[in-house]
mmCIF file of C-alpha atoms in Angstrom:
data_model
loop_
_atom_site.group_PDB
_atom_site.id
_atom_site.type_symbol
_atom_site.label_atom_id
_atom_site.label_comp_id
_atom_site.label_asym_id
_atom_site.label_seq_id
_atom_site.Cartn_x
_atom_site.Cartn_y
_atom_site.Cartn_z
ATOM 1 C CA MET Y 1 -115.404 17.078 -13.322
ATOM 2 C CA THR Y 2 -117.351 14.750 -15.613
ATOM 3 C CA ILE Y 3 -115.950 12.952 -18.590
ATOM 4 C CA SER Y 4 -116.866 14.815 -21.743
ATOM 5 C CA ASN Y 5 -118.410 12.764 -24.520
ATOM 6 C CA THR Y 6 -117.017 15.013 -27.222
ATOM 7 C CA ARG Y 7 -113.402 13.854 -26.875
ATOM 8 C CA PRO Y 8 -112.290 10.973 -29.042
ATOM 9 C CA ARG Y 9 -111.064 8.091 -26.857
ATOM 10 C CA ARG Y 10 -109.259 4.830 -27.295
ATOM 11 C CA GLY Y 11 -108.457 2.002 -24.892
ATOM 12 C CA ARG Y 12 -110.123 0.906 -21.692
ATOM 13 C CA PRO Y 13 -111.898 3.482 -19.552
ATOM 14 C CA PRO Y 14 -110.022 4.383 -16.342
ATOM 15 C CA LYS Y 15 -110.893 2.504 -13.141
ATOM 16 C CA THR Y 16 -110.156 5.501 -10.940
ATOM 17 C CA GLU Y 17 -112.952 7.705 -9.632
ATOM 18 C CA ARG Y 18 -111.141 10.889 -10.704
ATOM 19 C CA GLY Y 19 -112.612 12.719 -13.635
ATOM 20 C CA PHE Y 20 -110.984 12.834 -17.050
ATOM 21 C CA GLU Y 21 -109.353 16.239 -16.657
ATOM 22 C CA ASP Y 22 -108.086 15.503 -13.141
ATOM 23 C CA THR Y 23 -106.483 12.262 -14.240
ATOM 24 C CA ARG Y 24 -105.001 13.858 -17.332
ATOM 25 C CA GLU Y 25 -103.579 16.616 -15.114
ATOM 26 C CA ALA Y 26 -102.103 14.036 -12.709
ATOM 27 C CA LEU Y 27 -100.426 12.280 -15.645
ATOM 28 C CA LEU Y 28 -98.928 15.565 -16.868
ATOM 29 C CA ARG Y 29 -97.630 16.378 -13.382
ATOM 30 C CA GLN Y 30 -96.069 12.952 -13.005
ATOM 31 C CA GLY Y 31 -94.636 13.348 -16.501
ATOM 32 C CA MET Y 32 -92.912 16.551 -15.391
ATOM 33 C CA VAL Y 33 -91.401 14.783 -12.370
ATOM 34 C CA VAL Y 34 -90.129 11.878 -14.441
ATOM 35 C CA LEU Y 35 -88.878 13.825 -17.473
ATOM 36 C CA THR Y 36 -86.882 16.348 -15.434
ATOM 37 C CA GLU Y 37 -84.966 13.331 -14.148
ATOM 38 C CA GLN Y 38 -85.030 10.679 -16.841
ATOM 39 C CA VAL Y 39 -84.500 10.188 -20.526
ATOM 40 C CA PHE Y 40 -87.823 10.391 -22.391
ATOM 41 C CA SER Y 41 -86.973 7.900 -25.120
ATOM 42 C CA SER Y 42 -86.198 5.163 -22.582
ATOM 43 C CA THR Y 43 -88.990 6.053 -20.131
ATOM 44 C CA GLY Y 44 -91.794 3.520 -20.052
ATOM 45 C CA LEU Y 45 -95.302 4.863 -19.748
ATOM 46 C CA ASP Y 46 -96.168 2.052 -17.326
ATOM 47 C CA SER Y 47 -94.223 3.561 -14.430
ATOM 48 C CA ILE Y 48 -95.955 6.925 -14.944
ATOM 49 C CA LEU Y 49 -99.385 5.298 -15.093
ATOM 50 C CA LYS Y 50 -98.637 3.216 -12.007
ATOM 51 C CA ALA Y 51 -97.482 6.261 -9.981
ATOM 52 C CA VAL Y 52 -100.722 8.043 -10.805
ATOM 53 C CA GLY Y 53 -102.890 4.965 -10.215
ATOM 54 C CA VAL Y 54 -104.126 4.725 -13.790
ATOM 55 C CA PRO Y 55 -104.531 1.184 -15.101
ATOM 56 C CA LYS Y 56 -102.160 0.038 -17.815
ATOM 57 C CA GLY Y 57 -103.872 0.158 -21.172
ATOM 58 C CA SER Y 58 -105.967 3.219 -20.442
ATOM 59 C CA PHE Y 59 -103.196 5.680 -21.367
ATOM 60 C CA TYR Y 60 -104.641 6.216 -24.837
ATOM 61 C CA HIS Y 61 -107.850 7.300 -23.200
ATOM 62 C CA TYR Y 62 -105.953 10.462 -22.189
ATOM 63 C CA PHE Y 63 -103.356 11.001 -24.907
ATOM 64 C CA PRO Y 64 -103.318 9.852 -28.530
ATOM 65 C CA SER Y 65 -99.634 8.817 -28.377
ATOM 66 C CA LYS Y 66 -96.469 8.914 -26.287
ATOM 67 C CA GLU Y 67 -95.315 11.763 -28.556
ATOM 68 C CA ALA Y 68 -98.450 13.791 -27.776
ATOM 69 C CA PHE Y 69 -97.942 13.121 -24.077
ATOM 70 C CA GLY Y 70 -94.309 14.283 -24.212
ATOM 71 C CA LEU Y 71 -95.282 17.471 -26.036
ATOM 72 C CA ALA Y 72 -98.095 18.140 -23.539
ATOM 73 C CA VAL Y 73 -95.697 17.652 -20.612
ATOM 74 C CA LEU Y 74 -93.254 20.057 -22.262
ATOM 75 C CA GLU Y 75 -96.025 22.629 -22.744
ATOM 76 C CA ARG Y 76 -97.034 22.317 -19.102
ATOM 77 C CA TYR Y 77 -93.406 22.671 -17.961
ATOM 78 C CA ASP Y 78 -93.001 25.734 -20.192
ATOM 79 C CA ALA Y 79 -95.976 27.423 -18.499
ATOM 80 C CA TYR Y 80 -94.767 26.430 -15.017
ATOM 81 C CA PHE Y 81 -91.292 27.750 -15.650
ATOM 82 C CA ALA Y 82 -92.417 30.958 -17.359
ATOM 83 C CA ALA Y 83 -94.523 31.717 -14.264
ATOM 84 C CA LYS Y 84 -91.479 31.128 -12.049
ATOM 85 C CA LEU Y 85 -89.457 33.502 -14.222
ATOM 86 C CA ASP Y 86 -92.164 36.173 -14.160
ATOM 87 C CA TYR Y 87 -92.465 35.863 -10.390
ATOM 88 C CA HIS Y 88 -88.849 36.952 -10.019
ATOM 89 C CA LEU Y 89 -88.048 38.966 -13.143
ATOM 90 C CA LEU Y 90 -91.099 41.243 -12.902
ATOM 91 C CA ASP Y 91 -90.639 41.987 -9.179
ATOM 92 C CA ASP Y 92 -89.771 45.677 -9.475
ATOM 93 C CA ARG Y 93 -89.003 46.066 -5.798
ATOM 94 C CA PHE Y 94 -85.524 44.962 -6.887
ATOM 95 C CA THR Y 95 -83.085 46.038 -9.594
ATOM 96 C CA PRO Y 96 -83.106 43.946 -12.784
ATOM 97 C CA LEU Y 97 -79.804 42.227 -11.974
ATOM 98 C CA GLN Y 98 -80.957 41.472 -8.409
ATOM 99 C CA ARG Y 99 -84.050 39.840 -9.892
ATOM 100 C CA LEU Y 100 -81.913 37.626 -12.109
ATOM 101 C CA ARG Y 101 -80.042 36.518 -8.992
ATOM 102 C CA HIS Y 102 -83.325 35.804 -7.231
ATOM 103 C CA PHE Y 103 -84.398 33.560 -10.085
ATOM 104 C CA ALA Y 104 -81.059 31.748 -9.893
ATOM 105 C CA ASP Y 105 -81.403 31.371 -6.100
ATOM 106 C CA ASP Y 106 -84.884 29.896 -6.547
ATOM 107 C CA ALA Y 107 -83.600 27.448 -9.158
ATOM 108 C CA ARG Y 108 -80.700 26.468 -6.886
ATOM 109 C CA ALA Y 109 -83.085 25.786 -4.000
ATOM 110 C CA GLY Y 110 -85.321 23.778 -6.322
ATOM 111 C CA MET Y 111 -82.463 21.577 -7.517
ATOM 112 C CA GLU Y 112 -81.197 21.104 -3.973
ATOM 113 C CA LYS Y 113 -84.655 20.075 -2.759
ATOM 114 C CA HIS Y 114 -84.543 17.143 -5.170
ATOM 115 C CA GLY Y 115 -80.954 16.166 -4.426
ATOM 116 C CA PHE Y 116 -79.756 17.584 -7.795
ATOM 117 C CA ARG Y 117 -81.342 14.623 -9.562
ATOM 118 C CA ARG Y 118 -83.766 16.755 -11.544
ATOM 119 C CA GLY Y 119 -82.613 18.997 -14.359
ATOM 120 C CA CYS Y 120 -84.408 21.133 -16.916
ATOM 121 C CA LEU Y 121 -87.088 19.266 -18.828
ATOM 122 C CA ALA Y 122 -86.520 21.304 -21.997
ATOM 123 C CA GLY Y 123 -82.770 20.803 -21.729
ATOM 124 C CA ASN Y 124 -83.196 17.072 -21.200
ATOM 125 C CA LEU Y 125 -85.473 16.680 -24.206
ATOM 126 C CA GLY Y 126 -83.102 18.875 -26.214
ATOM 127 C CA GLN Y 127 -80.344 16.324 -25.626
ATOM 128 C CA GLU Y 128 -82.520 13.571 -27.076
ATOM 129 C CA VAL Y 129 -83.731 15.488 -30.087
ATOM 130 C CA SER Y 130 -81.966 13.294 -32.638
ATOM 131 C CA VAL Y 131 -83.958 10.248 -31.487
ATOM 132 C CA LEU Y 132 -87.304 12.008 -30.885
ATOM 133 C CA PRO Y 133 -90.039 12.769 -33.448
ATOM 134 C CA GLU Y 134 -89.137 15.920 -35.411
ATOM 135 C CA SER Y 135 -92.056 17.798 -33.803
ATOM 136 C CA PHE Y 136 -89.977 18.102 -30.615
ATOM 137 C CA ARG Y 137 -87.166 20.137 -32.131
ATOM 138 C CA GLU Y 138 -89.335 23.132 -32.979
ATOM 139 C CA ARG Y 139 -91.308 22.996 -29.747
ATOM 140 C CA ILE Y 140 -88.235 22.831 -27.505
ATOM 141 C CA GLY Y 141 -86.735 25.741 -29.440
ATOM 142 C CA ALA Y 142 -89.922 27.729 -28.882
ATOM 143 C CA VAL Y 143 -89.721 27.065 -25.131
ATOM 144 C CA PHE Y 144 -86.201 28.486 -24.964
ATOM 145 C CA THR Y 145 -87.301 31.485 -27.042
ATOM 146 C CA ASN Y 146 -90.161 32.069 -24.603
ATOM 147 C CA TRP Y 147 -87.811 32.098 -21.607
ATOM 148 C CA GLN Y 148 -85.178 34.138 -23.443
ATOM 149 C CA ARG Y 149 -87.698 36.875 -24.235
ATOM 150 C CA ARG Y 150 -88.321 37.315 -20.525
ATOM 151 C CA VAL Y 151 -84.616 37.718 -19.769
ATOM 152 C CA GLU Y 152 -84.259 39.996 -22.791
ATOM 153 C CA ALA Y 153 -86.995 42.298 -21.392
ATOM 154 C CA LEU Y 154 -85.199 42.299 -18.038
ATOM 155 C CA LEU Y 155 -81.888 43.255 -19.630
ATOM 156 C CA GLU Y 156 -83.605 45.977 -21.673
ATOM 157 C CA GLU Y 157 -84.882 47.418 -18.425
ATOM 158 C CA ALA Y 158 -81.310 47.361 -17.077
ATOM 159 C CA ARG Y 159 -80.113 49.056 -20.258
ATOM 160 C CA ASP Y 160 -82.841 51.689 -20.119
ATOM 161 C CA ASN Y 161 -82.112 52.541 -16.477
ATOM 162 C CA GLY Y 162 -78.432 52.992 -17.306
ATOM 163 C CA THR Y 163 -77.060 49.832 -15.625
ATOM 164 C CA LEU Y 164 -76.031 48.358 -18.988
ATOM 165 C CA THR Y 165 -74.408 50.306 -21.793
ATOM 166 C CA ALA Y 166 -76.700 51.830 -24.416
ATOM 167 C CA ASP Y 167 -75.337 49.498 -27.112
ATOM 168 C CA ALA Y 168 -75.928 46.278 -25.119
ATOM 169 C CA ASP Y 169 -77.439 43.599 -27.407
ATOM 170 C CA CYS Y 170 -80.072 42.341 -24.971
ATOM 171 C CA ALA Y 171 -81.453 39.641 -27.285
ATOM 172 C CA ALA Y 172 -78.011 38.106 -27.816
ATOM 173 C CA LEU Y 173 -77.170 38.400 -24.112
ATOM 174 C CA ALA Y 174 -80.446 36.697 -23.163
ATOM 175 C CA GLU Y 175 -79.718 33.835 -25.552
ATOM 176 C CA TYR Y 176 -76.188 33.613 -24.150
ATOM 177 C CA PHE Y 177 -77.672 33.413 -20.664
ATOM 178 C CA TRP Y 178 -79.948 30.479 -21.502
ATOM 179 C CA ILE Y 179 -77.309 28.607 -23.463
ATOM 180 C CA GLY Y 180 -74.989 28.783 -20.476
ATOM 181 C CA TRP Y 181 -77.649 28.314 -17.827
ATOM 182 C CA GLU Y 182 -78.616 24.957 -19.307
ATOM 183 C CA GLY Y 183 -74.963 23.980 -19.108
ATOM 184 C CA ALA Y 184 -74.902 25.061 -15.461
ATOM 185 C CA VAL Y 185 -77.973 22.941 -14.643
ATOM 186 C CA MET Y 186 -76.292 20.009 -16.340
ATOM 187 C CA ARG Y 187 -73.095 20.524 -14.356
ATOM 188 C CA ALA Y 188 -75.000 20.884 -11.077
ATOM 189 C CA ARG Y 189 -76.571 17.482 -11.684
ATOM 190 C CA LEU Y 190 -73.074 16.095 -12.166
ATOM 191 C CA THR Y 191 -71.472 17.717 -9.120
ATOM 192 C CA ALA Y 192 -74.655 17.249 -7.053
ATOM 193 C CA ASN Y 193 -74.260 20.727 -5.584
ATOM 194 C CA ASP Y 194 -75.230 24.282 -6.502
ATOM 195 C CA ALA Y 195 -71.721 25.655 -7.084
ATOM 196 C CA PRO Y 196 -72.004 25.600 -10.921
ATOM 197 C CA LEU Y 197 -75.282 27.562 -10.831
ATOM 198 C CA GLU Y 198 -73.789 30.147 -8.473
ATOM 199 C CA LEU Y 199 -70.585 30.439 -10.483
ATOM 200 C CA PHE Y 200 -72.486 30.781 -13.728
ATOM 201 C CA VAL Y 201 -74.858 33.538 -12.648
ATOM 202 C CA GLU Y 202 -72.107 35.466 -10.875
ATOM 203 C CA ARG Y 203 -69.814 35.389 -13.911
ATOM 204 C CA PHE Y 204 -72.648 36.105 -16.329
ATOM 205 C CA ILE Y 205 -73.552 39.288 -14.435
ATOM 206 C CA ALA Y 206 -69.884 40.269 -14.055
ATOM 207 C CA GLY Y 207 -69.434 39.902 -17.834
ATOM 208 C CA LEU Y 208 -72.407 42.079 -18.796
ATOM 209 C CA PRO Y 209 -71.539 45.387 -20.499
ATOM 210 C CA GLN Y 210 -72.168 47.558 -17.449
ATOM 211 C CA THR Y 211 -71.716 51.333 -17.393
ATOM 212 C CA ARG Y 212 -69.888 51.558 -14.064
ATOM 213 C CA MET Z 1 -50.358 -7.705 -32.463
ATOM 214 C CA THR Z 2 -50.669 -11.000 -30.616
ATOM 215 C CA ILE Z 3 -53.104 -11.809 -27.888
ATOM 216 C CA SER Z 4 -51.402 -11.671 -24.535
ATOM 217 C CA ASN Z 5 -51.914 -14.657 -22.254
ATOM 218 C CA THR Z 6 -51.587 -12.581 -19.116
ATOM 219 C CA ARG Z 7 -54.947 -10.830 -19.442
ATOM 220 C CA PRO Z 8 -57.948 -12.387 -17.695
ATOM 221 C CA ARG Z 9 -60.650 -13.242 -20.234
ATOM 222 C CA ARG Z 10 -64.237 -14.352 -20.220
ATOM 223 C CA GLY Z 11 -66.631 -15.357 -22.967
ATOM 224 C CA ARG Z 12 -66.018 -16.768 -26.421
ATOM 225 C CA PRO Z 13 -62.838 -15.852 -28.230
ATOM 226 C CA PRO Z 14 -63.369 -13.440 -31.143
ATOM 227 C CA LYS Z 15 -63.830 -14.891 -34.645
ATOM 228 C CA THR Z 16 -62.157 -11.928 -36.302
ATOM 229 C CA GLU Z 17 -58.566 -12.092 -37.445
ATOM 230 C CA ARG Z 18 -57.697 -8.820 -35.720
ATOM 231 C CA GLY Z 19 -55.568 -9.059 -32.619
ATOM 232 C CA PHE Z 20 -56.856 -8.404 -29.130
ATOM 233 C CA GLU Z 21 -55.600 -4.828 -28.872
ATOM 234 C CA ASP Z 22 -56.777 -3.884 -32.360
ATOM 235 C CA THR Z 23 -60.259 -5.184 -31.697
ATOM 236 C CA ARG Z 24 -60.413 -3.540 -28.292
ATOM 237 C CA GLU Z 25 -59.324 -0.288 -29.937
ATOM 238 C CA ALA Z 26 -62.016 -0.646 -32.624
ATOM 239 C CA LEU Z 27 -64.638 -1.164 -29.910
ATOM 240 C CA LEU Z 28 -63.482 1.957 -28.074
ATOM 241 C CA ARG Z 29 -63.606 4.004 -31.273
ATOM 242 C CA GLN Z 30 -67.088 2.795 -32.112
ATOM 243 C CA GLY Z 31 -68.068 3.495 -28.508
ATOM 244 C CA MET Z 32 -66.971 7.110 -28.948
ATOM 245 C CA VAL Z 33 -69.075 7.435 -32.112
ATOM 246 C CA VAL Z 34 -72.145 5.957 -30.459
ATOM 247 C CA LEU Z 35 -71.872 7.702 -27.085
ATOM 248 C CA THR Z 36 -71.383 11.180 -28.531
ATOM 249 C CA GLU Z 37 -74.778 10.644 -30.173
ATOM 250 C CA GLN Z 38 -76.790 8.315 -27.954
ATOM 251 C CA VAL Z 39 -77.756 7.757 -24.362
ATOM 252 C CA PHE Z 40 -75.381 5.259 -22.724
ATOM 253 C CA SER Z 41 -77.923 3.694 -20.386
ATOM 254 C CA SER Z 42 -80.205 2.750 -23.280
ATOM 255 C CA THR Z 43 -77.444 1.786 -25.725
ATOM 256 C CA GLY Z 44 -77.210 -1.911 -26.405
ATOM 257 C CA LEU Z 45 -73.761 -3.372 -26.736
ATOM 258 C CA ASP Z 46 -74.949 -5.532 -29.636
ATOM 259 C CA SER Z 47 -75.075 -2.644 -32.105
ATOM 260 C CA ILE Z 48 -71.533 -1.623 -31.169
ATOM 261 C CA LEU Z 49 -70.246 -5.162 -31.524
ATOM 262 C CA LYS Z 50 -72.025 -5.586 -34.847
ATOM 263 C CA ALA Z 51 -70.580 -2.346 -36.259
ATOM 264 C CA VAL Z 52 -67.078 -3.535 -35.399
ATOM 265 C CA GLY Z 53 -67.675 -7.082 -36.615
ATOM 266 C CA VAL Z 54 -67.184 -8.690 -33.226
ATOM 267 C CA PRO Z 55 -69.474 -11.655 -32.519
ATOM 268 C CA LYS Z 56 -72.134 -11.216 -29.868
ATOM 269 C CA GLY Z 57 -71.075 -12.853 -26.662
ATOM 270 C CA SER Z 58 -67.379 -12.106 -27.035
ATOM 271 C CA PHE Z 59 -67.702 -8.601 -25.550
ATOM 272 C CA TYR Z 60 -66.547 -9.826 -22.132
ATOM 273 C CA HIS Z 61 -63.399 -11.044 -23.763
ATOM 274 C CA TYR Z 62 -62.446 -7.376 -24.119
ATOM 275 C CA PHE Z 63 -64.097 -5.601 -21.185
ATOM 276 C CA PRO Z 64 -65.186 -6.964 -17.798
ATOM 277 C CA SER Z 65 -68.506 -5.073 -17.883
ATOM 278 C CA LYS Z 66 -70.555 -2.456 -19.718
ATOM 279 C CA GLU Z 67 -69.516 -0.042 -16.950
ATOM 280 C CA ALA Z 68 -65.822 -0.697 -17.567
ATOM 281 C CA PHE Z 69 -66.382 -0.218 -21.306
ATOM 282 C CA GLY Z 70 -68.161 3.121 -20.728
ATOM 283 C CA LEU Z 71 -65.358 4.351 -18.484
ATOM 284 C CA ALA Z 72 -62.722 3.234 -21.008
ATOM 285 C CA VAL Z 73 -64.565 5.065 -23.824
ATOM 286 C CA LEU Z 74 -64.721 8.183 -21.644
ATOM 287 C CA GLU Z 75 -60.995 7.937 -20.934
ATOM 288 C CA ARG Z 76 -60.245 7.628 -24.639
ATOM 289 C CA TYR Z 77 -62.492 10.588 -25.459
ATOM 290 C CA ASP Z 78 -60.791 12.633 -22.748
ATOM 291 C CA ALA Z 79 -57.389 11.990 -24.332
ATOM 292 C CA TYR Z 80 -58.686 12.703 -27.846
ATOM 293 C CA PHE Z 81 -60.284 15.963 -26.769
ATOM 294 C CA ALA Z 82 -57.353 17.115 -24.633
ATOM 295 C CA ALA Z 83 -55.116 16.661 -27.694
ATOM 296 C CA LYS Z 84 -57.533 18.757 -29.781
ATOM 297 C CA LEU Z 85 -57.446 21.459 -27.111
ATOM 298 C CA ASP Z 86 -53.651 21.430 -26.928
ATOM 299 C CA TYR Z 87 -53.391 21.622 -30.707
ATOM 300 C CA HIS Z 88 -55.154 24.985 -30.651
ATOM 301 C CA LEU Z 89 -54.519 26.406 -27.202
ATOM 302 C CA LEU Z 90 -50.754 25.891 -27.254
ATOM 303 C CA ASP Z 91 -50.299 27.328 -30.757
ATOM 304 C CA ASP Z 92 -48.350 30.433 -29.813
ATOM 305 C CA ARG Z 93 -48.363 31.854 -33.326
ATOM 306 C CA PHE Z 94 -51.669 33.374 -32.204
ATOM 307 C CA THR Z 95 -52.826 35.387 -29.193
ATOM 308 C CA PRO Z 96 -54.504 33.383 -26.394
ATOM 309 C CA LEU Z 97 -57.987 34.645 -27.257
ATOM 310 C CA GLN Z 98 -57.466 33.896 -30.954
ATOM 311 C CA ARG Z 99 -56.508 30.352 -29.982
ATOM 312 C CA LEU Z 100 -59.740 29.952 -28.012
ATOM 313 C CA ARG Z 101 -61.637 31.008 -31.131
ATOM 314 C CA HIS Z 102 -59.698 28.502 -33.212
ATOM 315 C CA PHE Z 103 -60.703 25.720 -30.837
ATOM 316 C CA ALA Z 104 -64.336 26.841 -31.098
ATOM 317 C CA ASP Z 105 -64.090 26.970 -34.914
ATOM 318 C CA ASP Z 106 -62.689 23.436 -34.939
ATOM 319 C CA ALA Z 107 -65.501 22.202 -32.683
ATOM 320 C CA ARG Z 108 -68.092 23.926 -34.886
ATOM 321 C CA ALA Z 109 -66.679 22.265 -37.989
ATOM 322 C CA GLY Z 110 -66.666 18.917 -36.180
ATOM 323 C CA MET Z 111 -70.314 19.198 -35.185
ATOM 324 C CA GLU Z 112 -71.313 20.342 -38.666
ATOM 325 C CA LYS Z 113 -69.483 17.406 -40.259
ATOM 326 C CA HIS Z 114 -71.799 15.048 -38.362
ATOM 327 C CA GLY Z 115 -74.968 17.025 -39.000
ATOM 328 C CA PHE Z 116 -75.057 18.294 -35.380
ATOM 329 C CA ARG Z 117 -76.134 14.846 -34.223
ATOM 330 C CA ARG Z 118 -73.048 14.290 -32.094
ATOM 331 C CA GLY Z 119 -72.497 16.201 -28.868
ATOM 332 C CA CYS Z 120 -69.893 16.002 -26.136
ATOM 333 C CA LEU Z 121 -69.417 12.518 -24.746
ATOM 334 C CA ALA Z 122 -68.607 13.810 -21.251
ATOM 335 C CA GLY Z 123 -71.604 16.143 -21.329
ATOM 336 C CA ASN Z 124 -73.883 13.344 -22.501
ATOM 337 C CA LEU Z 125 -72.745 10.989 -19.756
ATOM 338 C CA GLY Z 126 -73.026 13.844 -17.258
ATOM 339 C CA GLN Z 127 -76.734 14.113 -18.071
ATOM 340 C CA GLU Z 128 -77.213 10.442 -17.246
ATOM 341 C CA VAL Z 129 -75.225 10.441 -14.052
ATOM 342 C CA SER Z 130 -78.180 9.736 -11.777
ATOM 343 C CA VAL Z 131 -78.832 6.421 -13.538
ATOM 344 C CA LEU Z 132 -75.189 5.386 -14.074
ATOM 345 C CA PRO Z 133 -72.891 3.575 -11.615
ATOM 346 C CA GLU Z 134 -71.471 6.062 -9.101
ATOM 347 C CA SER Z 135 -67.966 5.579 -10.566
ATOM 348 C CA PHE Z 136 -68.991 7.766 -13.518
ATOM 349 C CA ARG Z 137 -69.670 10.913 -11.507
ATOM 350 C CA GLU Z 138 -66.093 11.333 -10.332
ATOM 351 C CA ARG Z 139 -64.571 10.371 -13.667
ATOM 352 C CA ILE Z 140 -66.691 12.777 -15.691
ATOM 353 C CA GLY Z 141 -65.858 15.536 -13.207
ATOM 354 C CA ALA Z 142 -62.162 14.756 -13.654
ATOM 355 C CA VAL Z 143 -62.513 15.054 -17.434
ATOM 356 C CA PHE Z 144 -63.986 18.540 -17.145
ATOM 357 C CA THR Z 145 -61.264 19.500 -14.679
ATOM 358 C CA ASN Z 146 -58.663 18.289 -17.174
ATOM 359 C CA TRP Z 147 -60.105 20.450 -19.973
ATOM 360 C CA GLN Z 148 -60.653 23.405 -17.666
ATOM 361 C CA ARG Z 149 -57.005 23.416 -16.580
ATOM 362 C CA ARG Z 150 -55.998 23.866 -20.208
ATOM 363 C CA VAL Z 151 -58.276 26.870 -20.649
ATOM 364 C CA GLU Z 152 -57.136 28.212 -17.281
ATOM 365 C CA ALA Z 153 -53.489 28.106 -18.461
ATOM 366 C CA LEU Z 154 -54.521 29.913 -21.650
ATOM 367 C CA LEU Z 155 -56.311 32.645 -19.699
ATOM 368 C CA GLU Z 156 -53.326 32.989 -17.355
ATOM 369 C CA GLU Z 157 -51.174 33.614 -20.408
ATOM 370 C CA ALA Z 158 -53.653 36.315 -21.490
ATOM 371 C CA ARG Z 159 -53.542 37.818 -18.023
ATOM 372 C CA ASP Z 160 -49.758 37.737 -17.899
ATOM 373 C CA ASN Z 161 -49.408 39.429 -21.287
ATOM 374 C CA GLY Z 162 -51.758 42.210 -20.164
ATOM 375 C CA THR Z 163 -54.824 41.266 -22.237
ATOM 376 C CA LEU Z 164 -56.819 40.408 -19.108
ATOM 377 C CA THR Z 165 -56.799 42.439 -15.908
ATOM 378 C CA ALA Z 166 -54.298 41.451 -13.231
ATOM 379 C CA ASP Z 167 -57.079 40.350 -10.871
ATOM 380 C CA ALA Z 168 -58.781 38.031 -13.406
ATOM 381 C CA ASP Z 169 -59.743 34.752 -11.690
ATOM 382 C CA CYS Z 170 -58.594 32.431 -14.471
ATOM 383 C CA ALA Z 171 -59.679 29.217 -12.735
ATOM 384 C CA ALA Z 172 -63.232 30.477 -12.228
ATOM 385 C CA LEU Z 173 -63.364 31.866 -15.766
ATOM 386 C CA ALA Z 174 -62.173 28.542 -17.198
ATOM 387 C CA GLU Z 175 -64.866 26.677 -15.260
ATOM 388 C CA TYR Z 176 -67.430 29.239 -16.437
ATOM 389 C CA PHE Z 177 -66.286 28.619 -20.006
ATOM 390 C CA TRP Z 178 -66.797 24.858 -19.805
ATOM 391 C CA ILE Z 179 -70.108 25.099 -18.000
ATOM 392 C CA GLY Z 180 -71.440 27.342 -20.751
ATOM 393 C CA TRP Z 181 -69.696 25.580 -23.626
ATOM 394 C CA GLU Z 182 -71.467 22.329 -22.782
ATOM 395 C CA GLY Z 183 -74.730 24.264 -22.881
ATOM 396 C CA ALA Z 184 -73.768 25.626 -26.295
ATOM 397 C CA VAL Z 185 -73.021 22.143 -27.650
ATOM 398 C CA MET Z 186 -76.396 21.002 -26.346
ATOM 399 C CA ARG Z 187 -78.166 23.930 -27.993
ATOM 400 C CA ALA Z 188 -76.335 23.380 -31.294
ATOM 401 C CA ARG Z 189 -77.662 19.809 -31.366
ATOM 402 C CA LEU Z 190 -81.147 21.220 -30.870
ATOM 403 C CA THR Z 191 -80.935 23.967 -33.494
ATOM 404 C CA ALA Z 192 -78.860 21.767 -35.822
ATOM 405 C CA ASN Z 193 -76.608 24.690 -36.665
ATOM 406 C CA ASP Z 194 -73.479 26.323 -35.282
ATOM 407 C CA ALA Z 195 -75.033 29.641 -34.226
ATOM 408 C CA PRO Z 196 -75.133 28.774 -30.479
ATOM 409 C CA LEU Z 197 -71.426 27.847 -30.480
ATOM 410 C CA GLU Z 198 -70.498 31.060 -32.272
ATOM 411 C CA LEU Z 199 -72.709 33.208 -30.021
ATOM 412 C CA PHE Z 200 -71.327 31.567 -26.906
ATOM 413 C CA VAL Z 201 -67.640 31.986 -27.685
ATOM 414 C CA GLU Z 202 -68.116 35.554 -28.934
ATOM 415 C CA ARG Z 203 -69.995 36.615 -25.786
ATOM 416 C CA PHE Z 204 -67.641 34.725 -23.494
ATOM 417 C CA ILE Z 205 -64.643 36.596 -24.913
ATOM 418 C CA ALA Z 206 -66.534 39.930 -24.863
ATOM 419 C CA GLY Z 207 -67.372 39.356 -21.178
ATOM 420 C CA LEU Z 208 -63.794 38.628 -20.086
ATOM 421 C CA PRO Z 209 -62.194 41.242 -17.804
ATOM 422 C CA GLN Z 210 -60.028 42.825 -20.499
ATOM 423 C CA THR Z 211 -57.688 45.751 -19.880
ATOM 424 C CA ARG Z 212 -58.608 47.758 -22.958
#
């Protein structure tokens, strides 16, 4: 991939042989790794640049600001996570509530793989919102709305097939799920095991307005 | 209150006219204010000392380390919050589930009073646990256990009076409550309104295994 001349640039050109888009992609991926684990406001860009092999000082070649980088990482994480949700929640070989469990199992395995050090990037940024630029508040909210809509559609399917009662408020239940799920991810980081995730999803399903 | 000679001290003596215990107490109180809002690992002690009027450099007169200060602030917050819980959850003029709502209403008012900038100190520290001294993990877990036991006792009362089914697992439900409640506090900071807290407590109560 060649470096486009149409993009505005600042700073030194990169010394790496990767193209512009490849390097930008590597920075976003490293950003996802770091920001699922660390606090954005106290994360230095240097460590991210170093991990990717991009010389200090050429960051602004790829992103206009740290804020723009953070928002781009969040956008990338949103897309990654929405795809993970779709993979499980749209798998109609299983019942809707089984699919929700499969998503939870996947998330549990993912947290375990990284020793429960990594949490949810949107949840982490949400905790910092009072010290971040105001642009983050709306964007993080939109990410949760995006994920909630997917769970809402799943619960509507469960309502329409008679698993949930006809008066189940699927939008409110989906929001309730994500509010609590973020708490469960937080607690799993604290306990360094998957028990909070398992407890949460089990009790959430048990508390749904089911017809049987 | 006079300064005891039996305590080991380091650093310069304080220039304030307050006694040792009063100053230490003021530092703990300011620590609670700051750590409900900010990230501990990136909080400088200087701003806390300045707010309390304690000269820089005399911090170690009061606490052996930043770690010891953080743990002491957490302990104080635990006691403060347990008292708030008892105030509502032991008020037997109301039914157990009404009391849980009263606690939630109190917490909502508290967050609103501070413009939804302040969250839960234990939850905040829990998010940072991977970068804090290992001593924090156990202590934060113990704080949640302390609060959960109070909700567990409340739910047992509801089970024993026939509101909840006889087979209700009150310990698991109490843990589920706190896992989700921390998520709700987090979301309320993000949305800067009390809707997530209200939604969470309403759905939690609706999802309880009730007899009617």
